[in-house]
CSV table of C-alpha atoms in Angstrom, one decimal:
chain,number,residue,atom,x,y,z
A,1,MET,CA,9.7,-15.9,10.7
A,2,GLU,CA,9.5,-16.4,14.4
A,3,LEU,CA,8.2,-19.7,15.6
A,4,ALA,CA,5.1,-20.0,17.7
A,5,PRO,CA,6.0,-20.7,21.3
A,6,PRO,CA,5.1,-24.1,22.7
A,7,CYS,CA,1.5,-24.2,23.7
A,8,ASP,CA,-1.6,-26.3,23.8
A,9,SER,CA,-3.9,-26.3,20.9
A,10,VAL,CA,-6.1,-23.1,20.5
A,11,PRO,CA,-9.0,-22.2,18.3
A,12,PHE,CA,-8.3,-20.8,14.9
A,13,GLU,CA,-9.3,-17.2,15.7
A,14,GLN,CA,-7.7,-13.8,14.9
A,15,ARG,CA,-6.9,-13.2,18.6
A,16,ASN,CA,-4.7,-16.3,18.6
A,17,LEU,CA,-2.7,-15.3,15.5
A,18,PRO,CA,0.1,-12.8,16.6
A,19,LYS,CA,2.3,-11.4,13.8
A,20,GLY,CA,5.5,-13.3,13.1
A,21,HIS,CA,4.3,-16.7,14.4
A,22,GLN,CA,3.6,-20.0,12.6
A,23,TYR,CA,1.2,-22.8,13.4
A,24,ILE,CA,-0.2,-26.0,12.0
A,25,LYS,CA,-3.9,-25.5,11.3
A,26,ASP,CA,-6.0,-28.7,11.8
A,27,GLY,CA,-9.6,-27.9,11.0
A,28,ASN,CA,-10.6,-25.1,13.3
A,29,THR,CA,-7.6,-25.7,15.7
A,30,LEU,CA,-4.1,-24.3,15.8
A,31,LEU,CA,-1.3,-26.6,16.8
A,32,PRO,CA,2.3,-25.7,17.7
A,33,TYR,CA,4.7,-25.5,14.8
A,34,GLN,CA,8.0,-27.2,15.1
A,35,SER,CA,10.5,-26.3,12.3
A,36,PRO,CA,11.1,-27.7,9.7
A,37,VAL,CA,7.8,-29.0,8.4
A,38,ASN,CA,7.1,-30.1,4.8
A,39,PRO,CA,3.4,-29.4,4.1
A,40,LEU,CA,3.4,-32.6,2.0
A,41,ASP,CA,4.1,-34.6,5.1
A,42,LEU,CA,1.2,-33.2,7.1
A,43,GLU,CA,-2.0,-35.2,7.7
A,44,ALA,CA,-5.0,-34.7,5.4
A,45,GLY,CA,-6.7,-31.4,6.3
A,46,GLN,CA,-3.6,-29.9,8.0
A,47,GLU,CA,-1.9,-26.7,6.8
A,48,VAL,CA,1.0,-24.6,7.8
A,49,VAL,CA,-0.2,-21.0,8.6
A,50,SER,CA,2.3,-18.1,8.8
A,51,VAL,CA,1.1,-14.8,10.2
A,52,LEU,CA,2.7,-12.2,7.9
A,53,GLU,CA,0.9,-9.1,9.1
A,54,LYS,CA,-1.8,-8.1,11.6
A,55,GLN,CA,-2.7,-4.5,12.1
A,56,MET,CA,-5.7,-2.1,11.9
A,57,GLY,CA,-8.3,-4.9,11.2
A,58,ARG,CA,-6.2,-6.5,8.5
A,59,LEU,CA,-4.8,-10.1,8.7
A,60,VAL,CA,-2.4,-11.4,6.1
A,61,LEU,CA,-1.7,-15.1,6.2
A,62,GLU,CA,0.6,-17.4,4.2
A,63,TRP,CA,-0.7,-20.9,3.7
A,64,ASP,CA,1.7,-23.9,3.2
A,65,PHE,CA,4.4,-21.4,2.0
A,66,SER,CA,2.5,-21.2,-1.3
A,67,TRP,CA,-0.2,-18.6,-1.3
A,68,VAL,CA,-1.4,-15.6,0.7
A,69,THR,CA,-4.8,-14.3,1.9
A,70,LYS,CA,-5.7,-10.8,3.3
A,71,SER,CA,-8.9,-10.5,5.3
A,72,GLY,CA,-10.5,-8.5,8.1
A,73,PHE,CA,-12.8,-5.6,8.7
A,74,GLY,CA,-10.0,-3.2,7.7
A,75,VAL,CA,-9.8,-4.5,4.2
A,76,ARG,CA,-11.7,-2.1,1.9
A,77,SER,CA,-13.7,-3.1,-1.2
A,78,ALA,CA,-11.8,-0.3,-2.9
A,79,GLU,CA,-8.6,-2.4,-2.9
A,80,ALA,CA,-10.3,-5.2,-4.8
A,81,GLU,CA,-11.7,-2.7,-7.3
A,82,ALA,CA,-8.3,-1.1,-7.8
A,83,MET,CA,-6.7,-4.5,-8.6
A,84,ARG,CA,-9.6,-5.3,-11.0
A,85,LEU,CA,-9.0,-2.0,-12.8
A,86,VAL,CA,-5.2,-2.5,-13.0
A,87,PHE,CA,-5.6,-6.0,-14.2
A,88,LYS,CA,-8.2,-5.0,-16.8
A,89,HIS,CA,-6.4,-2.0,-18.3
A,90,THR,CA,-2.7,-2.7,-17.9
A,91,ASP,CA,-0.1,-5.5,-17.6
A,92,VAL,CA,1.2,-4.2,-14.2
A,93,PRO,CA,1.6,-7.2,-12.0
A,94,VAL,CA,-1.0,-7.3,-9.2
A,95,PRO,CA,-1.5,-10.1,-6.7
A,96,GLU,CA,-4.3,-12.1,-8.3
A,97,VAL,CA,-1.8,-14.9,-7.6
A,98,LEU,CA,1.3,-14.7,-5.4
A,99,PHE,CA,4.2,-17.0,-6.1
A,100,THR,CA,6.5,-18.2,-3.4
A,101,ASP,CA,9.8,-17.1,-5.1
A,102,PHE,CA,9.1,-13.4,-4.5
A,103,SER,CA,10.9,-11.6,-1.8
A,104,PRO,CA,9.7,-8.2,-0.3
A,105,ASP,CA,11.9,-5.4,-1.5
A,106,GLU,CA,12.1,-3.9,2.0
A,107,GLN,CA,14.0,-7.0,3.2
A,108,LYS,CA,16.7,-6.8,0.5
A,109,TRP,CA,16.9,-3.1,-0.6
A,110,ASP,CA,19.9,-2.2,1.6
A,111,THR,CA,21.8,-5.2,0.2
A,112,LEU,CA,21.5,-4.1,-3.4
A,113,ASP,CA,24.2,-2.3,-5.4
A,114,ASP,CA,23.5,1.0,-7.1
A,115,GLU,CA,22.9,-0.6,-10.5
A,116,ALA,CA,20.2,-2.8,-9.0
A,117,LYS,CA,18.5,0.0,-7.1
A,118,GLU,CA,18.4,2.2,-10.2
A,119,SER,CA,16.9,-0.7,-12.2
A,120,ILE,CA,14.1,-1.3,-9.7
A,121,CYS,CA,13.3,2.4,-9.4
A,122,LEU,CA,13.2,2.8,-13.2
A,123,GLN,CA,10.9,-0.2,-13.5
A,124,LEU,CA,8.6,1.2,-10.8
A,125,TRP,CA,8.3,4.6,-12.6
A,126,ASP,CA,7.5,2.7,-15.9
A,127,LEU,CA,4.7,0.8,-14.1
A,128,ILE,CA,3.4,4.0,-12.4
A,129,SER,CA,3.3,5.7,-15.9
A,130,THR,CA,1.2,2.8,-17.1
A,131,ILE,CA,-1.4,2.9,-14.3
A,132,ARG,CA,-1.8,6.7,-14.6
A,133,ASN,CA,-3.5,6.0,-17.9
A,134,ILE,CA,-6.2,3.8,-16.4
A,135,PRO,CA,-9.5,5.3,-17.5
A,136,ARG,CA,-12.0,6.5,-15.0
A,137,PRO,CA,-15.3,4.6,-15.1
A,138,PRO,CA,-18.2,6.8,-16.3
A,139,GLU,CA,-20.0,6.6,-12.9
A,140,PHE,CA,-16.9,8.2,-11.2
A,141,GLU,CA,-16.6,11.2,-13.6
A,142,GLY,CA,-17.9,13.7,-11.1
A,143,PRO,CA,-15.3,13.7,-8.3
A,144,TYR,CA,-11.8,15.1,-8.9
A,145,GLN,CA,-10.4,12.7,-6.2
A,146,CYS,CA,-11.9,9.4,-5.0
A,147,ALA,CA,-10.9,5.8,-4.2
A,148,ALA,CA,-11.0,3.1,-6.9
A,149,ASP,CA,-14.6,2.2,-6.1
A,150,GLY,CA,-15.7,5.9,-6.0
A,151,SER,CA,-15.8,6.1,-2.2
A,152,PRO,CA,-14.2,9.1,-0.3
A,153,SER,CA,-10.5,9.1,0.6
A,154,ARG,CA,-9.4,7.9,4.0
A,155,ASP,CA,-6.0,9.5,3.6
A,156,PRO,CA,-5.0,11.5,6.7
A,157,MET,CA,-4.6,14.6,4.5
A,158,LEU,CA,-7.9,14.3,2.7
A,159,GLU,CA,-10.5,12.5,4.8
A,160,ASP,CA,-13.4,14.8,5.5
A,161,LEU,CA,-14.0,16.1,9.0
A,162,GLN,CA,-17.7,16.1,8.2
A,163,LYS,CA,-20.1,13.1,7.9
A,164,PRO,CA,-21.2,12.2,5.3
A,165,ALA,CA,-18.0,13.0,3.5
A,166,ARG,CA,-18.2,15.8,0.9
A,167,PRO,CA,-16.9,15.0,-2.6
A,168,LEU,CA,-13.7,16.6,-3.7
A,169,SER,CA,-14.7,18.0,-7.1
A,170,SER,CA,-11.7,20.2,-8.0
A,171,ASP,CA,-8.1,20.8,-7.2
A,172,SER,CA,-9.0,23.9,-5.2
A,173,GLU,CA,-11.4,21.9,-3.1
A,174,LEU,CA,-8.6,19.3,-2.5
A,175,ARG,CA,-6.2,22.0,-1.4
A,176,ALA,CA,-8.8,23.5,0.9
A,177,ARG,CA,-9.4,20.1,2.4
A,178,ILE,CA,-5.7,19.7,3.3
A,179,TYR,CA,-5.7,23.2,4.8
A,180,GLU,CA,-8.9,22.5,6.8
A,181,ARG,CA,-7.4,19.3,8.3
A,182,TYR,CA,-4.1,21.1,9.0
A,183,ILE,CA,-5.8,23.9,11.0
A,184,HIS,CA,-8.1,21.4,12.7
A,185,SER,CA,-5.1,19.3,13.8
A,186,GLY,CA,-3.4,22.3,15.4
A,187,GLY,CA,-1.1,23.5,12.6
A,188,THR,CA,-0.1,27.1,13.1
A,189,ARG,CA,3.4,27.6,11.5
A,190,TYR,CA,2.0,27.7,7.9
A,191,GLU,CA,-1.5,29.0,8.8
A,192,ASN,CA,-1.1,32.0,6.5
A,193,SER,CA,0.9,30.4,3.7
A,194,LEU,CA,0.0,26.7,3.3
A,195,LEU,CA,-2.7,27.3,0.7
A,196,ASP,CA,-0.2,29.1,-1.5
A,197,MET,CA,2.5,26.5,-0.9
A,198,LEU,CA,0.4,23.4,-1.9
A,199,PRO,CA,1.0,22.2,-5.5
A,200,ARG,CA,-1.6,22.7,-8.1
A,201,SER,CA,-2.9,20.2,-10.6
A,202,GLU,CA,-5.9,20.4,-12.9
A,203,ARG,CA,-5.6,16.7,-13.7
A,204,SER,CA,-6.2,13.7,-11.5
A,205,VAL,CA,-4.8,10.3,-12.5
A,206,PHE,CA,-5.1,6.7,-11.2
A,207,THR,CA,-2.6,6.4,-8.4
A,208,HIS,CA,-1.4,3.5,-6.2
A,209,ALA,CA,-0.8,6.0,-3.3
A,210,ASP,CA,1.4,3.7,-1.2
A,211,ILE,CA,4.3,2.7,-3.4
A,212,ALA,CA,6.9,1.6,-0.8
A,213,PRO,CA,9.6,-1.1,-0.4
A,214,ARG,CA,7.2,-3.3,1.6
A,215,ASN,CA,4.7,-3.3,-1.3
A,216,VAL,CA,7.1,-4.1,-4.1
A,217,MET,CA,8.0,-7.8,-4.9
A,218,VAL,CA,11.1,-8.6,-6.9
A,219,ASP,CA,12.8,-11.8,-8.0
A,220,GLU,CA,16.4,-12.9,-7.8
A,221,GLN,CA,17.2,-10.9,-11.0
A,222,ASN,CA,15.7,-7.8,-9.4
A,223,LYS,CA,12.7,-7.8,-11.8
A,224,ILE,CA,9.5,-6.5,-10.3
A,225,THR,CA,7.0,-9.3,-10.1
A,226,GLY,CA,4.2,-7.8,-8.1
A,227,ILE,CA,2.9,-4.6,-6.5
A,228,LEU,CA,0.9,-5.1,-3.4
A,229,ASP,CA,-1.6,-3.2,-1.1
A,230,TRP,CA,-3.9,-1.3,-3.4
A,231,GLU,CA,-6.3,-0.3,-0.7
A,232,SER,CA,-5.4,3.4,-1.0
A,233,ALA,CA,-5.5,3.5,-4.8
A,234,GLY,CA,-7.8,5.8,-6.7
A,235,TRP,CA,-7.8,9.1,-8.6
A,236,TYR,CA,-5.5,11.8,-7.2
A,237,PRO,CA,-3.7,14.9,-8.4
A,238,ASP,CA,-0.9,14.0,-10.8
A,239,TYR,CA,1.8,14.8,-8.3
A,240,TRP,CA,0.3,12.6,-5.5
A,241,GLU,CA,2.3,9.4,-6.3
A,242,TYR,CA,5.5,11.4,-6.3
A,243,ALA,CA,4.7,13.1,-3.0
A,244,GLN,CA,3.7,9.8,-1.4
A,245,ILE,CA,6.9,8.0,-2.5
A,246,LEU,CA,9.0,10.8,-1.1
A,247,ARG,CA,7.6,10.5,2.4
A,248,PRO,CA,10.6,10.3,4.8
A,249,ALA,CA,9.5,7.1,6.7
A,250,PHE,CA,10.9,4.6,4.2
A,251,CYS,CA,14.1,2.5,4.6
A,252,GLY,CA,17.6,3.6,3.7
A,253,ASP,CA,18.1,5.6,0.5
A,254,TRP,CA,14.9,4.4,-1.1
A,255,SER,CA,13.4,8.0,-1.5
A,256,VAL,CA,16.7,9.3,-2.7
A,257,TRP,CA,16.8,6.8,-5.6
A,258,MET,CA,13.1,7.2,-6.4
A,259,GLU,CA,13.6,11.0,-6.6
A,260,LYS,CA,16.8,10.7,-8.7
A,261,THR,CA,15.1,8.4,-11.2
A,262,ALA,CA,11.7,10.2,-11.4
A,263,PRO,CA,10.7,11.2,-14.9
A,264,GLN,CA,9.1,14.4,-13.5
A,265,GLN,CA,9.6,16.3,-10.2
A,266,TRP,CA,7.1,18.5,-8.4
A,267,ASP,CA,7.4,21.2,-5.7
A,268,ILE,CA,5.9,19.4,-2.8
A,269,ARG,CA,7.1,21.7,0.0
A,270,GLY,CA,3.5,22.4,0.9
A,271,ILE,CA,2.6,18.7,1.1
A,272,ASN,CA,5.6,18.1,3.4
A,273,ALA,CA,4.6,21.1,5.6
A,274,ALA,CA,1.1,19.8,6.1
A,275,ARG,CA,2.4,16.3,6.6
A,276,LYS,CA,4.4,17.4,9.7
A,277,VAL,CA,1.1,17.9,11.4
A,278,LEU,CA,-1.2,15.4,9.7
A,279,PHE,CA,1.0,12.3,10.0
């Protein structure tokens, strides 16, 4: 964590909280942080604030090295609903409470040996298998694909070009939506073949939709202790989690190990073709 540069006190406002900096919060004022600081030694009402993430209207803060908050206009109600469903129907660890001995997998993945990598991936697939069985609330029985709170998807491949968004009621409508967005975004190479290339699925299942090293928390024994960032979660085609995990943007050999340990593999060449234009 980068220390905040020396400065005078400033108001506790989002514009004064750059990612990677730390401060001492005193009421509504931010004071310079000088390492090391034990929160127990601070005056009453003071707290250590660490800015973990700040992007796209979302602000993630760690308080006194003990607990984390996520706030901002970019935080969707669908994320809270997704965590509520996972907590209600499974024993998959979700961040109702975050403990300080967790370390983000993205920071340590490349330091792990093959046995540890395989173990983490197998654990993840087991957890994914569990959440796929989360039942759909009766009020969301209509759409084939929707977010955890029933709202339309904001995924770059699925978000409707029209307003208000049209529901995706079938697999064929979902494939047509991907094709529509591909053509709208200037895709030409697969203009005549993309619809046939896209995978088919008559079943939609509950899906995290953003399983990545940055969203997996593990302890020192490489046991998964939390899965974060449920804002994209909802009901998607049964291949969607697999396709999202195999996106090429993740660190090191993460995707290689996840594909190697996957209990089922799908032909996602069509998804990858569309993704070249839509991401």
